[in-house]
Amino acid sequence: MGSGKTQLFSCLLFGCLLQHAAGFVFWTAVVEISYVNNQNVTIDKYCECGIFGRNSAVERAQGVVTLPKGDPKGCGPDPVYNRNSSSPAWIALVKRGNCTFSEKIQAATRQGAAAVIIYNVDGSGNTTTHMSHPETTGAVAIMIGNFQGMEIVRLLQNGTEVQMIIEVGSPHGPWMDMYWLYFLSIAFFIAITGAIAYFVFISANRLYSLRRHKRAEKRLKNEAKKAIQRLEVRSLKRGDEETTSEILMCAVCIESYKIGDVVTVLTCDHIFHKACIEPWLLERRTCPMCKCDILKALGVEEDSKDGFSHNSPPEVTVITVAGGEAMYEVPLTDTASPQHYENRAFEDEPSRG
């Protein structure tokens, strides 16, 4: 479900990105005019000074420049253009204002104009805008500056025939190359797909590891229960060394032994209260004092395929007498190394660890 939402969001994101990127890109137009002056000299001028409209066909066009009769802005249902030339191809030159770009272009193309040039309003210099005319897609329409447009208008009003060629210039905007945009889009989709695949893999791997760990822990707890049942359990009686010594005490609850206490003797001969040591063994399966593994000692082999370490982290167990100083401490490190106790009673009695 989350993956579907991610893909939907990506599609919406890149759909908007492509749409807006296409709107940001605009193409310039190279405008070339040719006419004969009063001295019978042919004058050729050209400049990359036009801008194709947002909905214009970006292609070449040529013809004789023609002005509308009466209103220079070319508005109205069917403005009539002054066509004194015998050339069949003609280009309409109209001024900006009074009506929409689409209306100007439609009025000219209905009468057969090969292209429409709209020059900017008075006082704007040679500035242009990226005009929008969504109702006239397919027609060649460009905008030029006011100074450039008025120069051509004066020539035409003086009776000079002006030939014009419109060539495609160069693209401009933040996305200069649409192929590069497509490449970035594909790269983004690949990155998103890879991230989702990686997330799914990591989540599945963690879930699998957690389940395997739980199965291993459950199995080891069952083995520990069986091992605990095989340990020696006895009740302390009057005269037992544990009840008469002020040094010997349960290392789990840090309390001295009393007559009638039920104790468990581990495979390493260390003694603990039965109620104290059994929960400990179910979770850790090792002696709190010497780290002896009761499962191994009783011949229960752990499944090496589980790949988990079930040993408790190194720690130090400190045995204290209530209200007194620490009597001895046992570093719980490598079980293979011999243990040395500060309390001489443990060295005198090997059977006690």
mmCIF file of C-alpha atoms in Angstrom:
data_model
loop_
_atom_site.group_PDB
_atom_site.id
_atom_site.type_symbol
_atom_site.label_atom_id
_atom_site.label_comp_id
_atom_site.label_asym_id
_atom_site.label_seq_id
_atom_site.Cartn_x
_atom_site.Cartn_y
_atom_site.Cartn_z
ATOM 1 C CA MET A 1 0.000 0.000 0.000
ATOM 2 C CA GLY A 2 2.833 2.383 0.916
ATOM 3 C CA SER A 3 4.668 1.511 -2.304
ATOM 4 C CA GLY A 4 1.568 2.332 -4.385
ATOM 5 C CA LYS A 5 1.223 5.702 -2.707
ATOM 6 C CA THR A 6 4.899 6.422 -3.352
ATOM 7 C CA GLN A 7 4.556 5.592 -7.048
ATOM 8 C CA LEU A 8 1.393 7.702 -7.351
ATOM 9 C CA PHE A 9 3.129 10.632 -5.692
ATOM 10 C CA SER A 10 6.142 10.269 -8.006
ATOM 11 C CA CYS A 11 3.901 10.228 -11.104
ATOM 12 C CA LEU A 12 2.026 13.307 -9.980
ATOM 13 C CA LEU A 13 5.278 15.056 -9.105
ATOM 14 C CA PHE A 14 6.926 14.388 -12.433
ATOM 15 C CA GLY A 15 3.760 15.069 -14.391
ATOM 16 C CA CYS A 16 3.673 18.545 -12.894
ATOM 17 C CA LEU A 17 7.427 18.913 -13.343
ATOM 18 C CA LEU A 18 7.277 18.076 -17.043
ATOM 19 C CA GLN A 19 4.325 20.371 -17.587
ATOM 20 C CA HIS A 20 5.930 23.333 -15.852
ATOM 21 C CA ALA A 21 9.357 22.674 -17.347
ATOM 22 C CA ALA A 22 7.862 22.721 -20.837
ATOM 23 C CA GLY A 23 6.226 26.053 -19.975
ATOM 24 C CA PHE A 24 9.523 27.527 -18.826
ATOM 25 C CA VAL A 25 11.318 26.722 -22.081
ATOM 26 C CA PHE A 26 10.898 29.285 -24.871
ATOM 27 C CA TRP A 27 12.396 29.550 -28.344
ATOM 28 C CA THR A 28 13.770 32.677 -29.933
ATOM 29 C CA ALA A 29 13.103 33.540 -33.568
ATOM 30 C CA VAL A 30 15.576 34.916 -36.087
ATOM 31 C CA VAL A 31 13.810 37.662 -38.059
ATOM 32 C CA GLU A 32 15.267 38.557 -41.472
ATOM 33 C CA ILE A 33 13.785 41.370 -43.593
ATOM 34 C CA SER A 34 14.698 42.437 -47.117
ATOM 35 C CA TYR A 35 13.534 45.523 -49.054
ATOM 36 C CA VAL A 36 14.658 48.002 -51.731
ATOM 37 C CA ASN A 37 15.216 51.590 -50.555
ATOM 38 C CA ASN A 38 14.750 54.856 -52.410
ATOM 39 C CA GLN A 39 18.183 54.568 -53.996
ATOM 40 C CA ASN A 40 17.164 51.216 -55.483
ATOM 41 C CA VAL A 41 19.524 49.398 -53.124
ATOM 42 C CA THR A 42 18.482 46.109 -51.561
ATOM 43 C CA ILE A 43 18.717 46.232 -47.781
ATOM 44 C CA ASP A 44 18.953 43.028 -45.763
ATOM 45 C CA LYS A 45 18.579 43.046 -41.991
ATOM 46 C CA TYR A 46 18.287 40.225 -39.529
ATOM 47 C CA CYS A 47 18.330 39.754 -35.760
ATOM 48 C CA GLU A 48 17.475 37.090 -33.217
ATOM 49 C CA CYS A 49 14.932 39.422 -31.690
ATOM 50 C CA GLY A 50 11.652 37.488 -31.797
ATOM 51 C CA ILE A 51 10.114 34.990 -29.372
ATOM 52 C CA PHE A 52 7.807 32.186 -30.427
ATOM 53 C CA GLY A 53 4.507 32.072 -28.540
ATOM 54 C CA ARG A 54 3.899 29.335 -25.996
ATOM 55 C CA ASN A 55 1.372 27.650 -28.294
ATOM 56 C CA SER A 56 3.088 28.473 -31.564
ATOM 57 C CA ALA A 57 4.456 25.974 -34.041
ATOM 58 C CA VAL A 58 8.232 26.358 -33.772
ATOM 59 C CA GLU A 59 9.100 26.239 -37.470
ATOM 60 C CA ARG A 60 10.264 28.345 -40.409
ATOM 61 C CA ALA A 61 7.928 30.756 -42.214
ATOM 62 C CA GLN A 62 8.335 33.395 -44.933
ATOM 63 C CA GLY A 63 6.297 35.857 -46.979
ATOM 64 C CA VAL A 64 5.492 39.495 -47.675
ATOM 65 C CA VAL A 65 4.740 41.542 -44.554
ATOM 66 C CA THR A 66 1.149 42.851 -44.557
ATOM 67 C CA LEU A 67 -0.636 45.329 -42.258
ATOM 68 C CA PRO A 68 -4.327 45.243 -41.348
ATOM 69 C CA LYS A 69 -6.502 48.032 -42.724
ATOM 70 C CA GLY A 70 -7.674 50.648 -40.270
ATOM 71 C CA ASP A 71 -6.942 49.187 -36.815
ATOM 72 C CA PRO A 72 -3.218 48.296 -36.575
ATOM 73 C CA LYS A 73 -4.033 45.913 -33.712
ATOM 74 C CA GLY A 74 -5.877 43.513 -35.998
ATOM 75 C CA CYS A 75 -8.852 42.955 -33.722
ATOM 76 C CA GLY A 76 -12.418 42.306 -34.835
ATOM 77 C CA PRO A 77 -14.065 39.343 -36.526
ATOM 78 C CA ASP A 78 -12.375 39.641 -39.927
ATOM 79 C CA PRO A 79 -9.946 42.535 -40.358
ATOM 80 C CA VAL A 80 -8.908 43.094 -43.969
ATOM 81 C CA TYR A 81 -5.192 43.171 -44.751
ATOM 82 C CA ASN A 82 -3.541 45.360 -47.382
ATOM 83 C CA ARG A 83 -2.227 42.850 -49.892
ATOM 84 C CA ASN A 84 -0.692 44.784 -52.768
ATOM 85 C CA SER A 85 1.891 42.110 -53.566
ATOM 86 C CA SER A 86 1.423 39.267 -55.998
ATOM 87 C CA SER A 87 3.246 36.896 -53.660
ATOM 88 C CA PRO A 88 0.880 34.204 -52.354
ATOM 89 C CA ALA A 89 2.698 33.826 -49.035
ATOM 90 C CA TRP A 90 2.226 36.697 -46.612
ATOM 91 C CA ILE A 91 2.894 37.422 -42.933
ATOM 92 C CA ALA A 92 0.560 39.570 -40.829
ATOM 93 C CA LEU A 93 2.140 42.335 -38.697
ATOM 94 C CA VAL A 94 -0.194 43.546 -35.914
ATOM 95 C CA LYS A 95 0.213 45.608 -32.783
ATOM 96 C CA ARG A 96 -0.380 44.317 -29.277
ATOM 97 C CA GLY A 97 -3.503 45.475 -27.439
ATOM 98 C CA ASN A 98 -7.352 45.701 -27.434
ATOM 99 C CA CYS A 99 -7.935 41.943 -27.845
ATOM 100 C CA THR A 100 -6.260 38.671 -26.970
ATOM 101 C CA PHE A 101 -3.307 37.169 -28.807
ATOM 102 C CA SER A 102 -5.523 34.275 -29.872
ATOM 103 C CA GLU A 103 -8.057 36.613 -31.484
ATOM 104 C CA LYS A 104 -5.367 38.468 -33.431
ATOM 105 C CA ILE A 105 -3.792 35.247 -34.680
ATOM 106 C CA GLN A 106 -7.141 33.633 -35.563
ATOM 107 C CA ALA A 107 -8.243 36.699 -37.565
ATOM 108 C CA ALA A 108 -5.039 36.627 -39.642
ATOM 109 C CA THR A 109 -4.813 32.869 -40.193
ATOM 110 C CA ARG A 110 -8.467 32.708 -41.317
ATOM 111 C CA GLN A 111 -7.487 34.948 -44.235
ATOM 112 C CA GLY A 112 -4.487 32.760 -45.086
ATOM 113 C CA ALA A 113 -1.513 34.339 -43.259
ATOM 114 C CA ALA A 114 1.519 32.027 -43.153
ATOM 115 C CA ALA A 115 2.569 33.541 -39.819
ATOM 116 C CA VAL A 116 1.605 36.340 -37.460
ATOM 117 C CA ILE A 117 4.028 38.856 -35.967
ATOM 118 C CA ILE A 118 2.834 40.871 -32.971
ATOM 119 C CA TYR A 119 4.954 43.864 -31.985
ATOM 120 C CA ASN A 120 4.834 45.262 -28.447
ATOM 121 C CA VAL A 121 3.002 48.398 -27.264
ATOM 122 C CA ASP A 122 4.399 51.938 -27.440
ATOM 123 C CA GLY A 123 6.886 52.858 -24.751
ATOM 124 C CA SER A 124 8.083 49.266 -24.223
ATOM 125 C CA GLY A 125 11.233 49.671 -26.294
ATOM 126 C CA ASN A 126 12.382 46.368 -27.705
ATOM 127 C CA THR A 127 11.115 44.221 -24.810
ATOM 128 C CA THR A 128 9.021 41.164 -25.539
ATOM 129 C CA THR A 129 6.974 38.622 -23.595
ATOM 130 C CA HIS A 130 6.394 34.891 -23.915
ATOM 131 C CA MET A 131 2.804 35.261 -25.102
ATOM 132 C CA SER A 132 0.160 32.581 -24.575
ATOM 133 C CA HIS A 133 -2.487 31.808 -27.212
ATOM 134 C CA PRO A 134 -3.971 28.370 -26.373
ATOM 135 C CA GLU A 135 -6.805 28.657 -28.923
ATOM 136 C CA THR A 136 -4.461 28.838 -31.915
ATOM 137 C CA THR A 137 -2.149 25.861 -31.576
ATOM 138 C CA GLY A 138 -0.327 25.003 -34.791
ATOM 139 C CA ALA A 139 -0.040 28.561 -36.159
ATOM 140 C CA VAL A 140 3.365 30.264 -36.359
ATOM 141 C CA ALA A 141 3.218 33.309 -34.095
ATOM 142 C CA ILE A 142 6.073 35.394 -32.716
ATOM 143 C CA MET A 143 6.457 38.652 -30.799
ATOM 144 C CA ILE A 144 9.020 41.380 -31.512
ATOM 145 C CA GLY A 145 9.844 44.663 -29.801
ATOM 146 C CA ASN A 146 8.011 47.947 -30.466
ATOM 147 C CA PHE A 147 10.992 49.680 -32.092
ATOM 148 C CA GLN A 148 11.563 46.810 -34.524
ATOM 149 C CA GLY A 149 7.864 46.550 -35.357
ATOM 150 C CA MET A 150 7.435 50.295 -35.937
ATOM 151 C CA GLU A 151 10.443 50.332 -38.298
ATOM 152 C CA ILE A 152 8.721 47.786 -40.526
ATOM 153 C CA VAL A 153 5.375 49.611 -40.220
ATOM 154 C CA ARG A 154 6.915 52.881 -41.484
ATOM 155 C CA LEU A 155 8.443 51.089 -44.469
ATOM 156 C CA LEU A 156 5.087 49.572 -45.372
ATOM 157 C CA GLN A 157 3.226 52.859 -44.915
ATOM 158 C CA ASN A 158 5.715 54.476 -47.330
ATOM 159 C CA GLY A 159 4.822 51.876 -49.931
ATOM 160 C CA THR A 160 7.934 49.735 -49.558
ATOM 161 C CA GLU A 161 7.479 45.989 -49.970
ATOM 162 C CA VAL A 162 9.160 44.069 -47.175
ATOM 163 C CA GLN A 163 9.996 40.408 -47.514
ATOM 164 C CA MET A 164 10.425 38.507 -44.230
ATOM 165 C CA ILE A 165 11.861 35.129 -43.260
ATOM 166 C CA ILE A 166 11.320 33.710 -39.767
ATOM 167 C CA GLU A 167 13.887 31.106 -38.709
ATOM 168 C CA VAL A 168 13.938 29.014 -35.513
ATOM 169 C CA GLY A 169 16.461 30.381 -33.038
ATOM 170 C CA SER A 170 17.622 28.699 -29.835
ATOM 171 C CA PRO A 171 15.848 27.432 -26.708
ATOM 172 C CA HIS A 172 16.076 29.336 -23.460
ATOM 173 C CA GLY A 173 14.976 28.645 -19.896
ATOM 174 C CA PRO A 174 15.934 26.473 -16.910
ATOM 175 C CA TRP A 175 15.511 23.269 -18.920
ATOM 176 C CA MET A 176 17.523 23.803 -22.097
ATOM 177 C CA ASP A 177 17.385 20.210 -23.232
ATOM 178 C CA MET A 178 14.240 18.108 -22.875
ATOM 179 C CA TYR A 179 16.300 14.948 -23.283
ATOM 180 C CA TRP A 180 18.216 15.924 -20.169
ATOM 181 C CA LEU A 181 14.905 16.337 -18.349
ATOM 182 C CA TYR A 182 13.836 12.849 -19.428
ATOM 183 C CA PHE A 183 17.162 11.484 -18.240
ATOM 184 C CA LEU A 184 16.694 13.106 -14.826
ATOM 185 C CA SER A 185 13.168 11.718 -14.649
ATOM 186 C CA ILE A 186 14.352 8.177 -15.376
ATOM 187 C CA ALA A 187 17.213 8.545 -12.896
ATOM 188 C CA PHE A 188 14.778 9.732 -10.230
ATOM 189 C CA PHE A 189 12.454 6.772 -10.810
ATOM 190 C CA ILE A 190 15.390 4.367 -10.627
ATOM 191 C CA ALA A 191 16.545 5.948 -7.362
ATOM 192 C CA ILE A 192 13.042 5.764 -5.868
ATOM 193 C CA THR A 193 12.640 2.141 -6.955
ATOM 194 C CA GLY A 194 16.038 1.252 -5.500
ATOM 195 C CA ALA A 195 15.224 2.969 -2.206
ATOM 196 C CA ILE A 196 11.900 1.135 -1.917
ATOM 197 C CA ALA A 197 13.534 -2.205 -2.760
ATOM 198 C CA TYR A 198 16.277 -1.591 -0.185
ATOM 199 C CA PHE A 199 13.703 -0.669 2.475
ATOM 200 C CA VAL A 200 11.681 -3.822 1.758
ATOM 201 C CA PHE A 201 14.819 -5.993 1.861
ATOM 202 C CA ILE A 202 16.041 -4.512 5.155
ATOM 203 C CA SER A 203 12.592 -4.822 6.746
ATOM 204 C CA ALA A 204 12.195 -8.433 5.610
ATOM 205 C CA ASN A 205 15.702 -9.319 6.780
ATOM 206 C CA ARG A 206 15.127 -7.786 10.205
ATOM 207 C CA LEU A 207 11.781 -9.533 10.561
ATOM 208 C CA TYR A 208 13.325 -12.860 9.578
ATOM 209 C CA SER A 209 16.238 -12.382 11.997
ATOM 210 C CA LEU A 210 13.878 -11.436 14.821
ATOM 211 C CA ARG A 211 11.716 -14.495 14.262
ATOM 212 C CA ARG A 212 14.737 -16.761 14.057
ATOM 213 C CA HIS A 213 16.120 -15.261 17.260
ATOM 214 C CA LYS A 214 12.798 -15.781 19.045
ATOM 215 C CA ARG A 215 12.672 -19.412 17.904
ATOM 216 C CA ALA A 216 16.224 -19.970 19.137
ATOM 217 C CA GLU A 217 15.466 -18.349 22.499
ATOM 218 C CA LYS A 218 12.315 -20.430 22.892
ATOM 219 C CA ARG A 219 14.215 -23.627 22.119
ATOM 220 C CA LEU A 220 16.990 -22.740 24.552
ATOM 221 C CA LYS A 221 14.476 -21.952 27.275
ATOM 222 C CA ASN A 222 12.922 -25.385 26.809
ATOM 223 C CA GLU A 223 16.374 -26.956 27.017
ATOM 224 C CA ALA A 224 17.124 -24.869 30.110
ATOM 225 C CA LYS A 225 13.936 -26.116 31.783
ATOM 226 C CA LYS A 226 14.989 -29.705 31.143
ATOM 227 C CA ALA A 227 18.498 -28.954 32.428
ATOM 228 C CA ILE A 228 17.155 -27.306 35.603
ATOM 229 C CA GLN A 229 15.151 -30.433 36.394
ATOM 230 C CA ARG A 230 18.387 -32.456 36.326
ATOM 231 C CA LEU A 231 20.193 -30.205 38.823
ATOM 232 C CA GLU A 232 20.600 -31.282 42.455
ATOM 233 C CA VAL A 233 18.075 -29.672 44.807
ATOM 234 C CA ARG A 234 18.293 -30.010 48.604
ATOM 235 C CA SER A 235 17.095 -28.329 51.770
ATOM 236 C CA LEU A 236 19.655 -26.888 54.169
ATOM 237 C CA LYS A 237 19.759 -28.502 57.589
ATOM 238 C CA ARG A 238 21.225 -27.563 60.878
ATOM 239 C CA GLY A 239 24.954 -28.104 60.805
ATOM 240 C CA ASP A 240 25.349 -27.541 57.043
ATOM 241 C CA GLU A 241 28.301 -25.304 56.272
ATOM 242 C CA GLU A 242 26.070 -22.865 54.351
ATOM 243 C CA THR A 243 23.961 -22.126 57.439
ATOM 244 C CA THR A 244 26.897 -21.665 59.802
ATOM 245 C CA SER A 245 29.183 -19.547 57.623
ATOM 246 C CA GLU A 246 28.799 -15.771 57.594
ATOM 247 C CA ILE A 247 30.669 -15.596 54.295
ATOM 248 C CA LEU A 248 28.667 -18.022 52.184
ATOM 249 C CA MET A 249 25.496 -16.425 50.740
ATOM 250 C CA CYS A 250 23.345 -16.565 47.603
ATOM 251 C CA ALA A 251 25.044 -14.522 44.901
ATOM 252 C CA VAL A 252 21.692 -13.687 43.278
ATOM 253 C CA CYS A 253 19.734 -12.192 46.188
ATOM 254 C CA ILE A 254 22.825 -11.399 48.330
ATOM 255 C CA GLU A 255 21.270 -12.988 51.430
ATOM 256 C CA SER A 256 22.742 -15.514 53.854
ATOM 257 C CA TYR A 257 21.472 -19.062 53.908
ATOM 258 C CA LYS A 258 19.132 -20.209 56.682
ATOM 259 C CA ILE A 259 18.033 -23.584 57.914
ATOM 260 C CA GLY A 260 15.223 -24.930 55.708
ATOM 261 C CA ASP A 261 16.218 -22.924 52.604
ATOM 262 C CA VAL A 262 15.799 -24.908 49.391
ATOM 263 C CA VAL A 263 18.953 -24.551 47.304
ATOM 264 C CA THR A 264 20.051 -25.707 43.868
ATOM 265 C CA VAL A 265 23.528 -27.017 43.230
ATOM 266 C CA LEU A 266 24.829 -26.211 39.750
ATOM 267 C CA THR A 267 27.172 -28.413 37.718
ATOM 268 C CA CYS A 268 30.056 -26.186 38.849
ATOM 269 C CA ASP A 269 29.099 -26.903 42.526
ATOM 270 C CA HIS A 270 28.051 -23.327 43.232
ATOM 271 C CA ILE A 271 24.942 -23.133 45.404
ATOM 272 C CA PHE A 272 22.054 -20.661 45.135
ATOM 273 C CA HIS A 273 18.509 -20.347 46.418
ATOM 274 C CA LYS A 274 16.267 -22.411 44.161
ATOM 275 C CA ALA A 275 13.772 -19.554 43.765
ATOM 276 C CA CYS A 276 16.618 -17.184 42.840
ATOM 277 C CA ILE A 277 18.639 -19.282 40.417
ATOM 278 C CA GLU A 278 15.897 -20.832 38.299
ATOM 279 C CA PRO A 279 14.643 -17.566 36.690
ATOM 280 C CA TRP A 280 18.293 -16.603 36.167
ATOM 281 C CA LEU A 281 19.069 -19.873 34.420
ATOM 282 C CA LEU A 282 16.005 -19.640 32.179
ATOM 283 C CA GLU A 283 17.243 -16.324 30.797
ATOM 284 C CA ARG A 284 21.038 -16.740 30.898
ATOM 285 C CA ARG A 285 21.721 -20.474 31.303
ATOM 286 C CA THR A 286 25.040 -19.780 33.037
ATOM 287 C CA CYS A 287 26.311 -19.683 36.594
ATOM 288 C CA PRO A 288 26.217 -16.111 37.992
ATOM 289 C CA MET A 289 29.624 -16.618 39.580
ATOM 290 C CA CYS A 290 31.795 -18.536 37.121
ATOM 291 C CA LYS A 291 29.786 -18.340 33.893
ATOM 292 C CA CYS A 292 29.676 -22.113 33.576
ATOM 293 C CA ASP A 293 27.178 -23.075 30.873
ATOM 294 C CA ILE A 294 24.771 -25.602 32.369
ATOM 295 C CA LEU A 295 23.532 -26.739 28.932
ATOM 296 C CA LYS A 296 27.022 -27.698 27.808
ATOM 297 C CA ALA A 297 27.871 -29.173 31.174
ATOM 298 C CA LEU A 298 24.795 -31.419 31.001
ATOM 299 C CA GLY A 299 25.495 -32.431 27.403
ATOM 300 C CA VAL A 300 22.869 -30.199 25.735
ATOM 301 C CA GLU A 301 24.385 -28.866 22.493
ATOM 302 C CA GLU A 302 23.243 -25.499 21.131
ATOM 303 C CA ASP A 303 22.284 -25.310 17.472
ATOM 304 C CA SER A 304 25.221 -23.496 15.854
ATOM 305 C CA LYS A 305 23.133 -22.771 12.780
ATOM 306 C CA ASP A 306 21.113 -20.159 14.653
ATOM 307 C CA GLY A 307 24.116 -17.872 14.560
ATOM 308 C CA PHE A 308 23.271 -16.073 17.792
ATOM 309 C CA SER A 309 25.437 -15.630 20.826
ATOM 310 C CA HIS A 310 23.451 -16.350 23.963
ATOM 311 C CA ASN A 311 26.177 -15.566 26.482
ATOM 312 C CA SER A 312 25.622 -12.626 28.774
ATOM 313 C CA PRO A 313 27.966 -9.657 28.342
ATOM 314 C CA PRO A 314 31.023 -9.518 30.591
ATOM 315 C CA GLU A 315 30.096 -8.309 34.037
ATOM 316 C CA VAL A 316 31.356 -8.358 37.600
ATOM 317 C CA THR A 317 29.363 -9.932 40.393
ATOM 318 C CA VAL A 318 30.060 -8.339 43.780
ATOM 319 C CA ILE A 319 29.136 -10.266 46.892
ATOM 320 C CA THR A 320 28.580 -8.096 49.949
ATOM 321 C CA VAL A 321 27.454 -8.593 53.512
ATOM 322 C CA ALA A 322 24.544 -6.406 54.537
ATOM 323 C CA GLY A 323 25.939 -3.224 56.032
ATOM 324 C CA GLY A 324 29.529 -4.195 55.315
ATOM 325 C CA GLU A 325 32.245 -3.893 52.695
ATOM 326 C CA ALA A 326 32.536 -6.084 49.598
ATOM 327 C CA MET A 327 33.966 -9.459 50.588
ATOM 328 C CA TYR A 328 35.047 -10.681 47.137
ATOM 329 C CA GLU A 329 34.304 -10.096 43.456
ATOM 330 C CA VAL A 330 34.340 -12.507 40.535
ATOM 331 C CA PRO A 331 35.188 -11.052 37.082
ATOM 332 C CA LEU A 332 32.957 -12.835 34.587
ATOM 333 C CA THR A 333 35.319 -13.047 31.609
ATOM 334 C CA ASP A 334 36.759 -16.053 29.784
ATOM 335 C CA THR A 335 35.506 -19.252 31.417
ATOM 336 C CA ALA A 336 38.631 -21.058 30.347
ATOM 337 C CA SER A 337 40.870 -18.906 32.566
ATOM 338 C CA PRO A 338 41.206 -19.944 36.189
ATOM 339 C CA GLN A 339 39.240 -17.963 38.773
ATOM 340 C CA HIS A 340 41.044 -16.462 41.760
ATOM 341 C CA TYR A 341 39.107 -15.297 44.772
ATOM 342 C CA GLU A 342 40.151 -12.858 47.435
ATOM 343 C CA ASN A 343 38.212 -14.912 49.944
ATOM 344 C CA ARG A 344 40.471 -17.731 51.099
ATOM 345 C CA ALA A 345 37.490 -19.942 51.968
ATOM 346 C CA PHE A 346 36.859 -20.548 48.261
ATOM 347 C CA GLU A 347 40.467 -21.505 47.618
ATOM 348 C CA ASP A 348 40.371 -23.999 50.503
ATOM 349 C CA GLU A 349 37.201 -25.585 49.132
ATOM 350 C CA PRO A 350 37.587 -26.372 45.420
ATOM 351 C CA SER A 351 34.201 -28.027 45.411
ATOM 352 C CA ARG A 352 32.612 -24.635 46.040
ATOM 353 C CA GLY A 353 34.180 -22.989 42.984
#
